[in-house]
PDB file of C-alpha atoms in Angstrom:
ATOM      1  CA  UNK A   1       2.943   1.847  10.761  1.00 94.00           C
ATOM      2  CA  UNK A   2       3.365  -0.594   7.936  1.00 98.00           C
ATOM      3  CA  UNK A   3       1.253  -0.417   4.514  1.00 98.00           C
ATOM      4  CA  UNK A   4       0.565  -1.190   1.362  1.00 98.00           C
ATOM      5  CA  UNK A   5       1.256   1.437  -1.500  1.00 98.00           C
ATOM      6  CA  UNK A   6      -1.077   1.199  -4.776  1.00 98.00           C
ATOM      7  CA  UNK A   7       0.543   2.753  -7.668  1.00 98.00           C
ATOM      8  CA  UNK A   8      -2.056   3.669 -10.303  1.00 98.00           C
ATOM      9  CA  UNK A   9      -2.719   5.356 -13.247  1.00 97.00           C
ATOM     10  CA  UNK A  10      -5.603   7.436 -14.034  1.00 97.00           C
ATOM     11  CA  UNK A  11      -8.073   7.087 -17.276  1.00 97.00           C
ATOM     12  CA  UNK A  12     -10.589   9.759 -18.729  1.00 95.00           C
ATOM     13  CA  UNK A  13     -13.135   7.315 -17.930  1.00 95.00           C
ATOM     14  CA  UNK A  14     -12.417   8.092 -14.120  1.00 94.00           C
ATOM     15  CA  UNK A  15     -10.892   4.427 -13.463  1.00 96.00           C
ATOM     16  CA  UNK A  16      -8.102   3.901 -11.346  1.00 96.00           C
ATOM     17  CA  UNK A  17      -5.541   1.358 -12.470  1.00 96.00           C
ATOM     18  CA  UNK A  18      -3.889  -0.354  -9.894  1.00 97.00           C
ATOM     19  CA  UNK A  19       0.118  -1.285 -12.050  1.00 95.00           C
ATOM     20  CA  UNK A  20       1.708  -1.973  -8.762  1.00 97.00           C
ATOM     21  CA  UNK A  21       1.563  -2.648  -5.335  1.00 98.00           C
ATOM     22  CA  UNK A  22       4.768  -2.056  -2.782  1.00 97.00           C
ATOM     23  CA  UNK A  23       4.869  -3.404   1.139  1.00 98.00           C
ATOM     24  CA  UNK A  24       6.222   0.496   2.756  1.00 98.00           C
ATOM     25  CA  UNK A  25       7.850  -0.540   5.894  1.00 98.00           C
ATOM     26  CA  UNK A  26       7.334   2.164   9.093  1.00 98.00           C
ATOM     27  CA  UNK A  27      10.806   1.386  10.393  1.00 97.00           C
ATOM     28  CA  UNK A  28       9.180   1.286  14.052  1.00 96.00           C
ATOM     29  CA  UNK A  29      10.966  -0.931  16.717  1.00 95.00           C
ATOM     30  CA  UNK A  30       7.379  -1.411  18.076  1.00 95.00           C
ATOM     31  CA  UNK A  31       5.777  -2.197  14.728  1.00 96.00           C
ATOM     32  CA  UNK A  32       5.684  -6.412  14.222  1.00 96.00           C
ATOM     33  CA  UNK A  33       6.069  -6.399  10.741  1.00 96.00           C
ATOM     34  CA  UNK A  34       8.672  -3.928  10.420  1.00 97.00           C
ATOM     35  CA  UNK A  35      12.563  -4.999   9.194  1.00 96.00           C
ATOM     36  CA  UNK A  36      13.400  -2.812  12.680  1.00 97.00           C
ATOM     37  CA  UNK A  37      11.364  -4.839  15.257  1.00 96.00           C
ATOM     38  CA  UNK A  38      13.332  -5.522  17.905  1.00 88.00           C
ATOM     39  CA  UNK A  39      14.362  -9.541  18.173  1.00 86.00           C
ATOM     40  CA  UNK A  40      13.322 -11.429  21.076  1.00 86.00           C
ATOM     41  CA  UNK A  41      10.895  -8.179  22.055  1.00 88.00           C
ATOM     42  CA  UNK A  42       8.829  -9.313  25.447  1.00 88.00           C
ATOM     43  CA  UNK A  43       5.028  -9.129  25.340  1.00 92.00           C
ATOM     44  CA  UNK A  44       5.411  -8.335  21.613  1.00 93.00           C
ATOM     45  CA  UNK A  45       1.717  -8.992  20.828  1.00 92.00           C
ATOM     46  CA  UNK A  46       0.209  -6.324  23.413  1.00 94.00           C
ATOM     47  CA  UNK A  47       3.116  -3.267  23.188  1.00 94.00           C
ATOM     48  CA  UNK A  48       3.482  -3.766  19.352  1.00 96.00           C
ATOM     49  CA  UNK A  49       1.425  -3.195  16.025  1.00 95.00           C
ATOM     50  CA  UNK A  50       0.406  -6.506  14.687  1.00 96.00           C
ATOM     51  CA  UNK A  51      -0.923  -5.402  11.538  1.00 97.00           C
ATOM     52  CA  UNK A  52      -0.797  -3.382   8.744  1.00 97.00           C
ATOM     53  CA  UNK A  53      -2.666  -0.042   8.646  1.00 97.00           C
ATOM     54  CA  UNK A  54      -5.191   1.081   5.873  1.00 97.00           C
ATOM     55  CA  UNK A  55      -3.822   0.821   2.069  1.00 97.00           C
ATOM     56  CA  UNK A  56      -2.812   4.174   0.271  1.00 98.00           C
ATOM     57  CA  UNK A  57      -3.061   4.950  -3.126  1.00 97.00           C
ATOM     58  CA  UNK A  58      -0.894   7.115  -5.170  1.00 97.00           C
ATOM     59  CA  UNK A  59      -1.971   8.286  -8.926  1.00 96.00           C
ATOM     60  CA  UNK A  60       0.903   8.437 -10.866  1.00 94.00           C
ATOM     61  CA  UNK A  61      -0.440  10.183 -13.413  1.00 92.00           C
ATOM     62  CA  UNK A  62      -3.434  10.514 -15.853  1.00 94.00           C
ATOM     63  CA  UNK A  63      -4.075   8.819 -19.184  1.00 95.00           C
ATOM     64  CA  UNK A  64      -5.981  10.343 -22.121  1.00 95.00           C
ATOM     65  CA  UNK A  65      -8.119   7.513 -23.045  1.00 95.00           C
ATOM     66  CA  UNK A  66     -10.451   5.364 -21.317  1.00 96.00           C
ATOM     67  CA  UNK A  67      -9.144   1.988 -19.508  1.00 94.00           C
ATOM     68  CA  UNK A  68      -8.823  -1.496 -21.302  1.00 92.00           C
ATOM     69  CA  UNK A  69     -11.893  -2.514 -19.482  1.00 92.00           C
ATOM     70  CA  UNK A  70     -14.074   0.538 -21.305  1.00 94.00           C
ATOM     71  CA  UNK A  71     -12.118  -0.407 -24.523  1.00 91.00           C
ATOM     72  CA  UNK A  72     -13.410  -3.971 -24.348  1.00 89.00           C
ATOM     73  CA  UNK A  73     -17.017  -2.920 -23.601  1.00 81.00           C
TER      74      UNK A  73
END
């Protein structure tokens, strides 16, 4: 089913920085808010998803220093 996709980075200080979110579409004809839902599908809101599933997130790698938030403190 459908989701949301974190892309993060990793600090020493174990923080997780979320840089950017992405909408992953499922590309399920019984999925509601996938681009390959079928138009004009009958009884759509009982035989199809209606909403997204859990969000993921994906480290894209690890940074060796501690996040802008430890900076500041």
């Amino acid at each position: 089913m459908c989701y949301v996709l974190n892309i993060a980075n990793e600090f020493d200080c174990g923080h997780l920085v979320v840089f950017t979110r992405e909408r992953i579409d499922c590309n399920s004809t019984t999925c509601a808010l996938s681009a390959s839902h079928q138009l004009g599908c009958r009884d759509c809101s009982s035989t199809c998803r209606q909403s997204l599933i859990q969000e993921q997130t994906w480290t894209s790698g690890r940074l060796c220093r501690p996040c802008e938030s430890c900076l500041s403190k």
